[in-house]
Tab-separated table of C-alpha atoms in Angstrom:
chain	number	residue	atom	x	y	z
W	443	MET	CA	-23.124	25.566	-40.389
W	444	ASN	CA	-26.347	26.232	-38.489
W	445	GLN	CA	-26.530	29.968	-39.042
W	446	ASP	CA	-30.063	31.325	-39.544
W	447	PHE	CA	-29.572	32.690	-43.053
W	448	ALA	CA	-33.267	33.510	-43.420
W	449	ALA	CA	-32.885	36.105	-40.688
W	450	LEU	CA	-29.741	37.454	-42.342
W	451	GLN	CA	-31.557	37.785	-45.654
W	452	ALA	CA	-34.606	39.416	-44.103
W	453	GLY	CA	-32.366	41.779	-42.176
W	454	HIS	CA	-30.229	42.946	-45.074
W	455	MET	CA	-32.019	42.279	-48.375
W	456	ILE	CA	-34.958	44.202	-49.827
W	457	GLN	CA	-37.758	41.917	-51.049
W	458	CYS	CA	-39.384	42.855	-54.364
W	459	TRP	CA	-42.777	44.581	-54.335
W	460	SER	CA	-43.250	44.151	-50.593
W	461	ALA	CA	-43.375	45.976	-47.289
W	462	GLN	CA	-40.238	44.825	-45.552
W	463	ASP	CA	-41.494	44.409	-41.979
W	464	ALA	CA	-43.360	41.222	-42.960
W	465	TYR	CA	-40.489	39.620	-44.882
W	466	GLN	CA	-39.946	36.056	-43.609
W	467	PRO	CA	-38.222	33.951	-46.282
W	468	LEU	CA	-38.078	30.188	-45.915
W	469	GLU	CA	-34.631	28.627	-45.706
W	470	VAL	CA	-34.015	26.374	-48.706
W	471	GLU	CA	-31.783	23.325	-48.359
W	472	LYS	CA	-32.015	22.129	-51.985
W	473	THR	CA	-34.253	22.025	-55.050
W	474	GLU	CA	-35.077	19.182	-57.413
W	475	GLY	CA	-37.518	18.880	-60.302
W	476	CYS	CA	-40.718	20.738	-59.366
W	477	TRP	CA	-39.909	20.816	-55.662
W	478	ILE	CA	-38.254	23.067	-53.077
W	479	TYR	CA	-36.823	21.352	-49.985
W	480	THR	CA	-36.555	23.573	-46.918
W	481	LYS	CA	-34.084	23.413	-44.070
W	482	ASP	CA	-36.840	22.408	-41.645
W	483	GLY	CA	-37.763	19.332	-43.693
W	484	ARG	CA	-40.644	20.562	-45.838
W	485	LYS	CA	-41.118	19.588	-49.501
W	486	ILE	CA	-42.899	22.388	-51.375
W	487	PHE	CA	-44.264	22.222	-54.918
W	488	ASP	CA	-43.346	25.384	-56.854
W	489	LEU	CA	-46.569	26.198	-58.696
W	490	ARG	CA	-45.198	29.486	-59.961
W	491	CYS	CA	-42.124	27.876	-61.504
W	492	ALA	CA	-39.645	30.264	-59.823
W	493	HIS	CA	-41.117	33.402	-61.376
W	494	GLU	CA	-41.887	31.360	-64.514
W	495	CYS	CA	-38.124	30.913	-65.045
W	496	ILE	CA	-37.415	27.208	-64.526
W	497	ASN	CA	-39.577	25.567	-67.206
W	498	LEU	CA	-37.425	22.427	-67.106
W	499	GLY	CA	-37.642	22.231	-63.335
W	500	PHE	CA	-34.811	22.734	-60.880
W	501	ARG	CA	-31.352	21.314	-61.558
W	502	HIS	CA	-31.843	19.683	-64.928
W	503	PRO	CA	-28.628	17.634	-65.350
W	504	LYS	CA	-28.010	18.501	-69.013
W	505	VAL	CA	-28.330	22.237	-68.411
W	506	LEU	CA	-26.087	22.092	-65.343
W	507	ALA	CA	-23.513	20.040	-67.262
W	508	ALA	CA	-23.468	22.587	-70.087
W	509	MET	CA	-22.969	25.416	-67.612
W	510	LYS	CA	-20.160	23.606	-65.805
W	511	ALA	CA	-18.386	22.841	-69.081
W	512	GLN	CA	-18.681	26.454	-70.223
W	513	MET	CA	-17.294	27.746	-66.925
W	514	GLU	CA	-14.079	25.896	-67.675
W	515	LYS	CA	-13.733	27.789	-70.982
W	516	VAL	CA	-15.050	31.340	-70.890
W	517	VAL	CA	-17.750	32.857	-68.705
W	518	TYR	CA	-17.905	36.324	-70.229
W	519	VAL	CA	-16.132	38.649	-72.612
W	520	THR	CA	-17.458	41.828	-74.191
W	521	ASP	CA	-19.105	41.721	-77.595
W	522	ASP	CA	-15.898	42.963	-79.178
W	523	PHE	CA	-15.109	39.240	-79.002
W	524	ALA	CA	-17.106	36.183	-80.061
W	525	THR	CA	-17.815	33.079	-78.024
W	526	GLU	CA	-19.237	29.869	-79.448
W	527	PRO	CA	-22.398	29.632	-77.292
W	528	THR	CA	-23.300	33.284	-77.862
W	529	ALA	CA	-22.894	32.964	-81.618
W	530	ARG	CA	-24.740	29.650	-81.814
W	531	LEU	CA	-27.650	30.868	-79.676
W	532	ALA	CA	-28.103	34.026	-81.741
W	533	GLU	CA	-28.154	31.949	-84.920
W	534	LYS	CA	-30.549	29.382	-83.440
W	535	LEU	CA	-33.043	31.980	-82.197
W	536	ALA	CA	-32.965	33.671	-85.594
W	537	HIS	CA	-33.855	30.381	-87.271
W	538	ILE	CA	-36.439	28.880	-84.917
W	539	THR	CA	-38.586	31.974	-84.382
W	540	PRO	CA	-41.314	32.983	-86.885
W	541	GLY	CA	-40.207	34.705	-90.089
W	542	SER	CA	-37.023	34.933	-92.098
W	543	PRO	CA	-33.879	33.450	-90.520
W	544	ASN	CA	-32.052	36.670	-91.373
W	545	LYS	CA	-32.848	38.120	-87.970
W	546	LYS	CA	-30.483	39.596	-85.408
W	547	VAL	CA	-30.548	39.259	-81.638
W	548	TRP	CA	-29.554	41.545	-78.784
W	549	PHE	CA	-28.909	39.820	-75.451
W	550	SER	CA	-29.565	41.231	-71.988
W	551	GLN	CA	-30.209	39.821	-68.518
W	552	SER	CA	-33.910	40.452	-67.941
W	553	GLY	CA	-37.184	40.721	-69.797
W	554	ALA	CA	-37.488	44.360	-68.733
W	555	ASN	CA	-34.173	45.236	-70.360
W	556	ALA	CA	-35.177	43.317	-73.475
W	557	VAL	CA	-38.389	45.367	-73.584
W	558	GLU	CA	-36.387	48.585	-73.204
W	559	ALA	CA	-34.301	47.538	-76.196
W	560	ALA	CA	-37.403	46.713	-78.230
W	561	ILE	CA	-38.992	50.100	-77.533
W	562	LYS	CA	-35.813	52.027	-78.295
W	563	ALA	CA	-35.196	49.994	-81.448
W	564	ALA	CA	-38.766	50.562	-82.685
W	565	ARG	CA	-38.382	54.301	-82.258
W	566	MET	CA	-34.924	54.350	-83.831
W	567	TYR	CA	-36.155	52.200	-86.704
W	568	GLN	CA	-38.973	54.653	-87.434
W	569	TYR	CA	-36.610	57.623	-87.179
W	570	ASN	CA	-34.111	55.973	-89.535
W	571	ARG	CA	-36.905	55.157	-91.965
W	572	MET	CA	-38.167	58.726	-91.890
W	573	GLN	CA	-34.670	60.025	-92.576
W	574	GLN	CA	-34.260	57.641	-95.504
W	575	GLU	CA	-37.704	57.880	-97.095
W	576	GLY	CA	-38.626	61.446	-96.181
W	577	LYS	CA	-41.387	62.890	-94.042
W	578	GLU	CA	-43.831	62.939	-96.920
W	579	LYS	CA	-44.264	59.163	-96.506
W	580	LEU	CA	-45.701	59.659	-93.015
W	581	GLU	CA	-49.125	60.849	-91.882
W	582	GLY	CA	-49.012	64.300	-90.287
W	583	SER	CA	-45.429	64.575	-91.451
W	584	ARG	CA	-45.136	68.297	-90.837
W	585	GLN	CA	-45.868	67.894	-87.149
W	586	TYR	CA	-43.088	67.428	-84.616
W	587	PRO	CA	-41.515	64.904	-83.956
W	588	PHE	CA	-40.865	61.483	-85.598
W	589	PRO	CA	-42.969	58.324	-84.869
W	590	TYR	CA	-42.326	57.538	-81.204
W	591	LYS	CA	-45.573	56.470	-79.521
W	592	ILE	CA	-45.998	52.938	-78.232
W	593	ILE	CA	-49.508	51.532	-77.904
W	594	SER	CA	-49.850	48.771	-75.327
W	595	ARG	CA	-52.731	47.429	-73.241
W	596	TYR	CA	-54.044	48.027	-69.723
W	597	ARG	CA	-53.796	44.425	-68.591
W	598	SER	CA	-50.083	44.054	-69.222
W	599	TRP	CA	-46.775	43.909	-67.413
W	600	HIS	CA	-43.552	44.448	-69.323
W	601	GLY	CA	-41.067	45.069	-66.498
W	602	ALA	CA	-39.945	47.441	-63.762
W	603	THR	CA	-37.477	49.632	-65.677
W	604	THR	CA	-38.627	53.074	-66.806
W	605	LEU	CA	-39.742	52.397	-70.379
W	606	ALA	CA	-41.024	48.884	-69.635
W	607	SER	CA	-43.042	50.068	-66.641
W	608	SER	CA	-44.419	53.049	-68.573
W	609	ALA	CA	-45.585	50.665	-71.281
W	610	SER	CA	-47.309	48.472	-68.696
W	611	GLY	CA	-50.885	48.782	-67.513
W	612	ASP	CA	-50.326	46.726	-64.349
W	613	PRO	CA	-50.889	48.610	-61.048
W	614	ARG	CA	-47.146	48.401	-60.395
W	615	ARG	CA	-46.902	51.190	-62.969
W	616	TRP	CA	-48.494	53.475	-60.394
W	617	PHE	CA	-45.369	53.344	-58.199
W	618	GLN	CA	-43.491	55.185	-60.928
W	619	GLU	CA	-46.079	57.855	-61.627
W	620	PRO	CA	-45.972	60.817	-62.047
W	621	PHE	CA	-42.528	60.186	-63.473
W	622	SER	CA	-43.488	57.717	-66.171
W	623	ALA	CA	-41.829	58.157	-69.541
W	624	PRO	CA	-43.883	59.963	-72.192
W	625	GLY	CA	-45.115	58.427	-75.422
W	626	PHE	CA	-47.104	55.461	-74.112
W	627	VAL	CA	-50.832	54.954	-74.673
W	628	HIS	CA	-52.877	52.103	-73.209
W	629	GLY	CA	-55.685	50.402	-75.063
W	630	PRO	CA	-58.344	47.742	-74.400
W	631	ASP	CA	-57.598	44.099	-73.755
W	632	ALA	CA	-58.652	41.008	-75.673
W	633	TYR	CA	-60.431	39.811	-72.543
W	634	CYS	CA	-63.563	37.931	-73.553
W	635	TYR	CA	-64.618	37.118	-69.973
W	636	ARG	CA	-64.691	40.834	-69.164
W	637	CYS	CA	-65.086	42.428	-72.579
W	638	PRO	CA	-64.377	46.169	-72.221
W	639	PHE	CA	-67.191	46.790	-74.715
W	640	GLY	CA	-69.727	44.501	-73.079
W	641	LEU	CA	-69.908	42.292	-76.166
W	642	GLU	CA	-69.550	38.576	-76.826
W	643	TYR	CA	-67.155	36.827	-79.185
W	644	PRO	CA	-67.455	36.266	-82.121
W	645	SER	CA	-70.413	38.626	-82.645
W	646	CYS	CA	-68.183	41.415	-81.269
W	647	LYS	CA	-66.232	41.314	-84.553
W	648	LEU	CA	-63.006	41.897	-82.575
W	649	ALA	CA	-64.038	45.284	-81.218
W	650	CYS	CA	-60.947	45.290	-78.975
W	651	ALA	CA	-58.573	45.052	-81.942
W	652	ASN	CA	-60.578	47.475	-84.045
W	653	TYR	CA	-60.493	50.032	-81.251
W	654	LEU	CA	-56.698	49.823	-81.276
W	655	GLU	CA	-56.866	50.846	-84.922
W	656	GLN	CA	-58.941	53.862	-83.947
W	657	MET	CA	-56.366	54.702	-81.282
W	658	ILE	CA	-53.585	54.587	-83.860
W	659	THR	CA	-55.522	57.054	-85.995
W	660	PHE	CA	-56.180	59.454	-83.122
W	661	GLU	CA	-52.579	59.214	-81.932
W	662	GLY	CA	-51.246	60.351	-85.315
W	663	GLY	CA	-51.086	57.201	-87.425
W	664	SER	CA	-47.772	56.316	-89.022
W	665	GLY	CA	-46.510	59.821	-88.402
W	666	LYS	CA	-46.536	59.446	-84.628
W	667	VAL	CA	-46.985	55.764	-83.682
W	668	ALA	CA	-43.881	53.584	-83.763
W	669	ALA	CA	-45.206	50.230	-82.555
W	670	VAL	CA	-47.843	48.163	-80.813
W	671	LEU	CA	-46.471	46.179	-77.850
W	672	VAL	CA	-48.451	43.207	-76.504
W	673	GLU	CA	-48.087	39.943	-74.614
W	674	PRO	CA	-49.351	37.071	-76.820
W	675	VAL	CA	-51.044	35.677	-73.730
W	676	VAL	CA	-51.437	38.244	-70.959
W	677	GLY	CA	-49.421	37.064	-67.965
W	678	SER	CA	-49.433	38.727	-64.553
W	679	ASN	CA	-52.734	40.464	-65.190
W	680	GLY	CA	-54.840	37.386	-65.635
W	681	ILE	CA	-53.381	34.768	-68.039
W	682	ILE	CA	-55.675	35.838	-70.870
W	683	PRO	CA	-55.351	34.083	-74.255
W	684	PRO	CA	-56.929	36.192	-77.024
W	685	PRO	CA	-59.468	34.901	-79.562
W	686	PRO	CA	-57.821	32.971	-82.432
W	687	ASP	CA	-58.302	35.732	-85.012
W	688	TYR	CA	-57.124	38.593	-82.758
W	689	PHE	CA	-53.466	38.537	-83.760
W	690	PRO	CA	-54.081	38.139	-87.496
W	691	ARG	CA	-56.269	41.256	-87.250
W	692	LEU	CA	-53.639	43.112	-85.218
W	693	ARG	CA	-50.957	42.170	-87.750
W	694	GLU	CA	-53.213	43.480	-90.515
W	695	ILE	CA	-53.687	46.795	-88.695
W	696	CYS	CA	-49.955	47.262	-88.057
W	697	ASP	CA	-49.156	46.494	-91.700
W	698	HIS	CA	-51.784	48.955	-92.910
W	699	TYR	CA	-50.236	51.791	-90.880
W	700	ASP	CA	-46.652	50.588	-91.411
W	701	ILE	CA	-45.944	50.365	-87.700
W	702	LEU	CA	-44.123	47.583	-85.860
W	703	LEU	CA	-45.696	44.750	-83.901
W	704	ILE	CA	-43.708	43.767	-80.791
W	705	VAL	CA	-44.622	40.615	-78.865
W	706	ASP	CA	-43.391	40.152	-75.311
W	707	GLU	CA	-42.803	36.421	-74.783
W	708	THR	CA	-40.958	36.851	-71.484
W	709	MET	CA	-43.423	34.576	-69.666
W	710	THR	CA	-44.835	32.594	-72.564
W	711	GLY	CA	-41.617	31.700	-74.389
W	712	MET	CA	-39.580	28.495	-74.106
W	713	GLY	CA	-42.563	26.165	-74.377
W	714	ARG	CA	-44.879	27.496	-71.683
W	715	THR	CA	-47.990	27.255	-73.897
W	716	GLY	CA	-47.052	24.045	-75.720
W	717	LYS	CA	-45.179	25.777	-78.524
W	718	LEU	CA	-41.769	27.414	-78.350
W	719	LEU	CA	-43.486	30.817	-78.545
W	720	ALA	CA	-47.126	31.557	-77.793
W	721	ILE	CA	-47.431	33.687	-80.934
W	722	GLU	CA	-47.033	30.490	-82.980
W	723	HIS	CA	-50.587	29.561	-81.989
W	724	TYR	CA	-51.813	32.531	-84.014
W	725	GLY	CA	-49.840	32.108	-87.220
W	726	ILE	CA	-48.360	35.579	-87.592
W	727	GLU	CA	-44.831	37.009	-87.768
W	728	PRO	CA	-43.961	39.799	-85.313
W	729	ASP	CA	-41.415	42.482	-86.135
W	730	ILE	CA	-39.715	42.187	-82.736
W	731	ILE	CA	-39.844	39.253	-80.310
W	732	ILE	CA	-38.857	39.503	-76.647
W	733	MET	CA	-37.721	36.430	-74.710
W	734	GLY	CA	-36.539	36.156	-71.117
W	735	LYS	CA	-37.093	34.267	-67.865
W	736	ALA	CA	-36.836	30.576	-68.899
W	737	LEU	CA	-34.496	31.305	-71.812
W	738	GLY	CA	-31.395	31.039	-69.608
W	739	MET	CA	-33.169	28.833	-67.042
W	740	TYR	CA	-30.662	29.028	-64.167
W	741	SER	CA	-28.637	31.960	-65.458
W	742	PRO	CA	-30.145	35.414	-66.185
W	743	LEU	CA	-30.656	35.906	-69.925
W	744	ALA	CA	-33.089	37.701	-72.201
W	745	ALA	CA	-33.191	38.304	-75.940
W	746	THR	CA	-34.642	40.970	-78.197
W	747	ILE	CA	-35.033	39.409	-81.627
W	748	PHE	CA	-35.299	41.782	-84.583
W	749	SER	CA	-36.861	40.831	-87.911
W	750	GLU	CA	-34.757	41.258	-91.014
W	751	LYS	CA	-36.257	44.632	-91.917
W	752	VAL	CA	-35.717	46.028	-88.409
W	753	ALA	CA	-32.197	44.615	-88.134
W	754	GLN	CA	-31.217	46.150	-91.478
W	755	SER	CA	-32.085	49.574	-90.110
W	756	PHE	CA	-28.968	49.379	-87.953
W	757	ASP	CA	-26.535	48.313	-90.649
W	758	GLU	CA	-25.409	51.920	-91.105
W	759	ASN	CA	-27.143	53.527	-88.117
W	760	ILE	CA	-26.087	53.108	-84.502
W	761	PHE	CA	-28.104	50.749	-82.336
W	762	GLY	CA	-28.359	52.962	-79.282
W	763	MET	CA	-28.623	50.365	-76.527
W	764	GLY	CA	-26.081	48.451	-74.497
W	765	GLN	CA	-25.565	46.599	-71.252
W	766	SER	CA	-22.791	45.002	-69.248
W	767	PHE	CA	-22.800	41.215	-69.647
W	768	SER	CA	-24.618	41.379	-72.990
W	769	GLY	CA	-24.142	38.077	-74.786
W	770	HIS	CA	-22.971	36.386	-71.575
W	771	ALA	CA	-21.364	33.125	-72.696
W	772	LEU	CA	-22.358	31.111	-69.619
W	773	SER	CA	-26.013	32.106	-69.921
W	774	CYS	CA	-26.025	31.417	-73.648
W	775	ALA	CA	-24.586	27.941	-73.056
W	776	ALA	CA	-27.404	27.279	-70.595
W	777	ALA	CA	-29.997	28.492	-73.113
W	778	LEU	CA	-28.628	26.253	-75.860
W	779	ALA	CA	-28.835	23.266	-73.545
W	780	CYS	CA	-32.415	24.199	-72.639
W	781	LEU	CA	-33.434	24.321	-76.297
W	782	GLU	CA	-31.841	20.911	-76.847
W	783	VAL	CA	-33.757	19.470	-73.884
W	784	LEU	CA	-37.040	20.889	-75.185
W	785	GLU	CA	-36.477	18.911	-78.379
W	786	GLU	CA	-34.799	15.754	-77.099
W	787	GLU	CA	-37.219	15.154	-74.231
W	788	HIS	CA	-40.308	16.145	-76.258
W	789	ILE	CA	-41.180	18.808	-73.710
W	790	LEU	CA	-43.551	20.682	-76.020
W	791	SER	CA	-45.741	17.647	-76.679
W	792	HIS	CA	-45.637	16.789	-72.969
W	793	THR	CA	-46.736	20.342	-72.164
W	794	GLN	CA	-49.640	20.054	-74.578
W	795	GLU	CA	-50.684	16.712	-73.080
W	796	MET	CA	-50.379	17.861	-69.480
W	797	GLY	CA	-52.095	21.139	-70.380
W	798	VAL	CA	-55.161	19.260	-71.587
W	799	TYR	CA	-55.156	17.151	-68.408
W	800	LEU	CA	-54.737	20.202	-66.170
W	801	GLY	CA	-57.430	22.141	-68.027
W	802	GLU	CA	-59.942	19.310	-67.600
W	803	LYS	CA	-59.212	19.086	-63.882
W	804	LEU	CA	-59.549	22.852	-63.387
W	805	HIS	CA	-62.853	22.949	-65.265
W	806	GLN	CA	-64.106	20.230	-62.919
W	807	LEU	CA	-63.238	22.550	-60.041
W	808	GLN	CA	-65.217	25.319	-61.738
W	809	GLU	CA	-68.290	23.089	-61.874
W	810	LYS	CA	-67.950	22.361	-58.167
W	811	HIS	CA	-67.046	25.786	-56.783
W	812	PRO	CA	-69.384	28.790	-57.322
W	813	SER	CA	-66.489	31.191	-56.671
W	814	VAL	CA	-64.680	30.096	-59.846
W	815	GLY	CA	-65.962	32.481	-62.495
W	816	ASP	CA	-63.583	31.553	-65.276
W	817	VAL	CA	-60.858	29.018	-66.079
W	818	ARG	CA	-58.343	30.241	-68.655
W	819	GLY	CA	-55.107	28.980	-70.030
W	820	LEU	CA	-52.964	27.570	-72.775
W	821	GLY	CA	-50.490	24.727	-72.353
W	822	LEU	CA	-49.315	24.849	-68.726
W	823	PHE	CA	-50.214	28.508	-68.233
W	824	TYR	CA	-53.514	28.640	-66.315
W	825	THR	CA	-55.481	30.720	-63.851
W	826	LEU	CA	-58.711	30.431	-61.911
W	827	GLU	CA	-60.533	33.753	-61.766
W	828	ILE	CA	-62.549	33.867	-58.575
W	829	VAL	CA	-65.638	36.033	-58.147
W	830	LYS	CA	-68.260	36.969	-55.577
W	831	ASN	CA	-71.064	36.446	-58.049
W	832	ARG	CA	-70.947	34.570	-61.334
W	833	GLU	CA	-73.772	36.610	-62.810
W	834	THR	CA	-72.265	40.030	-62.113
W	835	LYS	CA	-68.657	38.752	-62.310
W	836	GLU	CA	-67.735	40.936	-59.335
W	837	PRO	CA	-64.093	40.001	-58.613
W	838	LEU	CA	-62.755	38.876	-55.262
W	839	ARG	CA	-59.668	40.989	-55.922
W	840	LYS	CA	-60.071	44.288	-57.730
W	841	ILE	CA	-57.374	45.936	-59.843
W	842	SER	CA	-56.793	48.454	-57.046
W	843	GLU	CA	-56.251	45.624	-54.525
W	844	LYS	CA	-53.100	44.066	-55.960
W	845	TYR	CA	-51.229	44.519	-52.684
W	846	THR	CA	-54.268	44.426	-50.404
W	847	LYS	CA	-54.886	41.314	-48.326
W	848	THR	CA	-57.839	39.529	-49.902
W	849	VAL	CA	-59.028	35.947	-50.184
W	850	VAL	CA	-56.527	35.486	-53.047
W	851	SER	CA	-53.615	36.100	-50.691
W	852	ASP	CA	-55.384	34.052	-47.990
W	853	ILE	CA	-55.567	31.102	-50.393
W	854	ALA	CA	-51.883	31.517	-51.265
W	855	ASP	CA	-51.006	31.503	-47.551
W	856	PHE	CA	-53.158	28.419	-46.937
W	857	LEU	CA	-51.629	26.504	-49.839
W	858	LEU	CA	-48.103	27.252	-48.667
W	859	LYS	CA	-48.607	26.634	-44.937
W	860	GLU	CA	-51.067	23.759	-45.028
W	861	LYS	CA	-50.558	22.059	-48.416
W	862	ASN	CA	-46.890	22.765	-49.231
W	863	ILE	CA	-47.770	24.408	-52.550
W	864	TYR	CA	-46.303	27.787	-53.465
W	865	ILE	CA	-48.227	30.276	-55.608
W	866	PRO	CA	-47.839	34.069	-55.806
W	867	SER	CA	-50.139	36.002	-53.485
W	868	ASP	CA	-50.349	39.181	-55.583
W	869	LYS	CA	-52.136	37.930	-58.713
W	870	PHE	CA	-55.759	38.647	-59.609
W	871	GLY	CA	-56.647	34.952	-59.609
W	872	ILE	CA	-55.220	31.602	-58.552
W	873	TRP	CA	-51.931	31.040	-60.388
W	874	VAL	CA	-51.468	27.528	-61.830
W	875	VAL	CA	-48.124	27.627	-63.639
W	876	PRO	CA	-46.091	24.473	-62.911
W	877	PRO	CA	-42.747	23.492	-64.444
W	878	LEU	CA	-43.237	21.888	-67.847
W	879	ILE	CA	-41.950	18.555	-66.530
W	880	VAL	CA	-44.950	18.196	-64.194
W	881	GLN	CA	-46.489	14.712	-64.070
W	882	PRO	CA	-50.154	13.655	-63.805
W	883	HIS	CA	-49.862	12.589	-60.157
W	884	GLU	CA	-48.421	16.002	-59.301
W	885	ILE	CA	-51.313	17.710	-61.072
W	886	ASP	CA	-53.698	15.544	-59.051
W	887	PHE	CA	-51.918	16.652	-55.862
W	888	ILE	CA	-52.266	20.308	-56.899
W	889	VAL	CA	-55.931	20.060	-57.860
W	890	GLU	CA	-56.833	18.261	-54.637
W	891	ALA	CA	-55.262	21.103	-52.641
W	892	LEU	CA	-56.984	23.765	-54.756
W	893	ASP	CA	-60.298	21.977	-54.218
W	894	GLU	CA	-59.951	22.450	-50.476
W	895	ALA	CA	-58.592	26.002	-50.710
W	896	LEU	CA	-61.428	27.241	-52.897
W	897	GLY	CA	-63.820	26.687	-50.010
W	898	MET	CA	-62.426	29.934	-48.603
W	899	ALA	CA	-63.583	31.784	-51.698
W	900	ASP	CA	-66.928	29.954	-51.855
W	901	ALA	CA	-67.745	31.314	-48.380
W	902	LEU	CA	-67.705	34.840	-49.834
W	903	VAL	CA	-70.056	34.120	-52.748
W	904	ASN	CA	-73.378	35.938	-52.710
């Protein structure tokens, strides 16, 4: 069949976050490993890992086999019934994530929906606690209403649904305004390259975390704040790992005010940083963990994982969240197979090894190219931040220019058209997020192409 399905798709499907008159999708014939093969004979390296979803690469045989086997049994039933993969995955996630194994898991189909569940659960948990313990246990207890505020950070993206977008600081939040949901407050980032306080680590004494504590106080303390919601490593807004003592301090603050700490591992989960979860690098236990994207690999799946104390809140109180296809057996079977592959094929240690190799190569590019202001990353989650001037750190794409054509989008176009490497064009730096199965020769191929592409940014340096 020689039908031009790219034209059909462009003519009848809306592309995400894009003006539609420029939509020209490439026709894909097949995918394999880290590569996309197009109908016109091109072989393209996917350096954004299919929206960070295919950590094991395309078409991993064990995952596909597990999905095929499950399709012959049961694909989906409601949660009034139990299926083996759904039950086993819930148990496994409860045991392999930080903290007590007596956790409970709610399954959805996207990270955004998992975030919605986390926010609702945090608020319901605080309401249930207030009802049980009495208002006198809360600060400002005689003021309406119960603890409901969520403190998140400006450089964050938690999803496109109402609550998730309202919690986000990403410019995509602006599309929803002025109809954002109430009860969300944005704080400073743990962004050492561009410290919001103009300080340097470690002499800053974690001013970014300490300011969040001040925000909690001014927002009503335990009487009004339900939770702090953060990405362990900021994703779409710059791939920003925090200082090593940031999360221990944040955990200490949340414990002091008796509010919940929610970590959004949608991008960083399933081995992306060299550990199953990025929060494991920081040695703390969150109250709620969000997983998505690569969890189901080839089948949409996300999980909201509640600590024992949060889960117990719903033993006798209704958990007010639901979704069609929750606990989807086919997706859960895929996720179980993915977790087995991570262990059997030593993917985490490979990610750590390749992450060191990639980091060294990218730092060599920084030494060569004056437009590279910073190289940041953890595991196989890296970015090159490009600037006009290293001294002033003036960016080559400003926050307000997310969807404006700049040299960042020019580099993305060049890499795709001339070097057969696909990266997103809407990030604030150069996205270097390969599948976790990437090999050294593929990293060399990527770095060689980036070396040439960065000349476009160097030409703008002053």
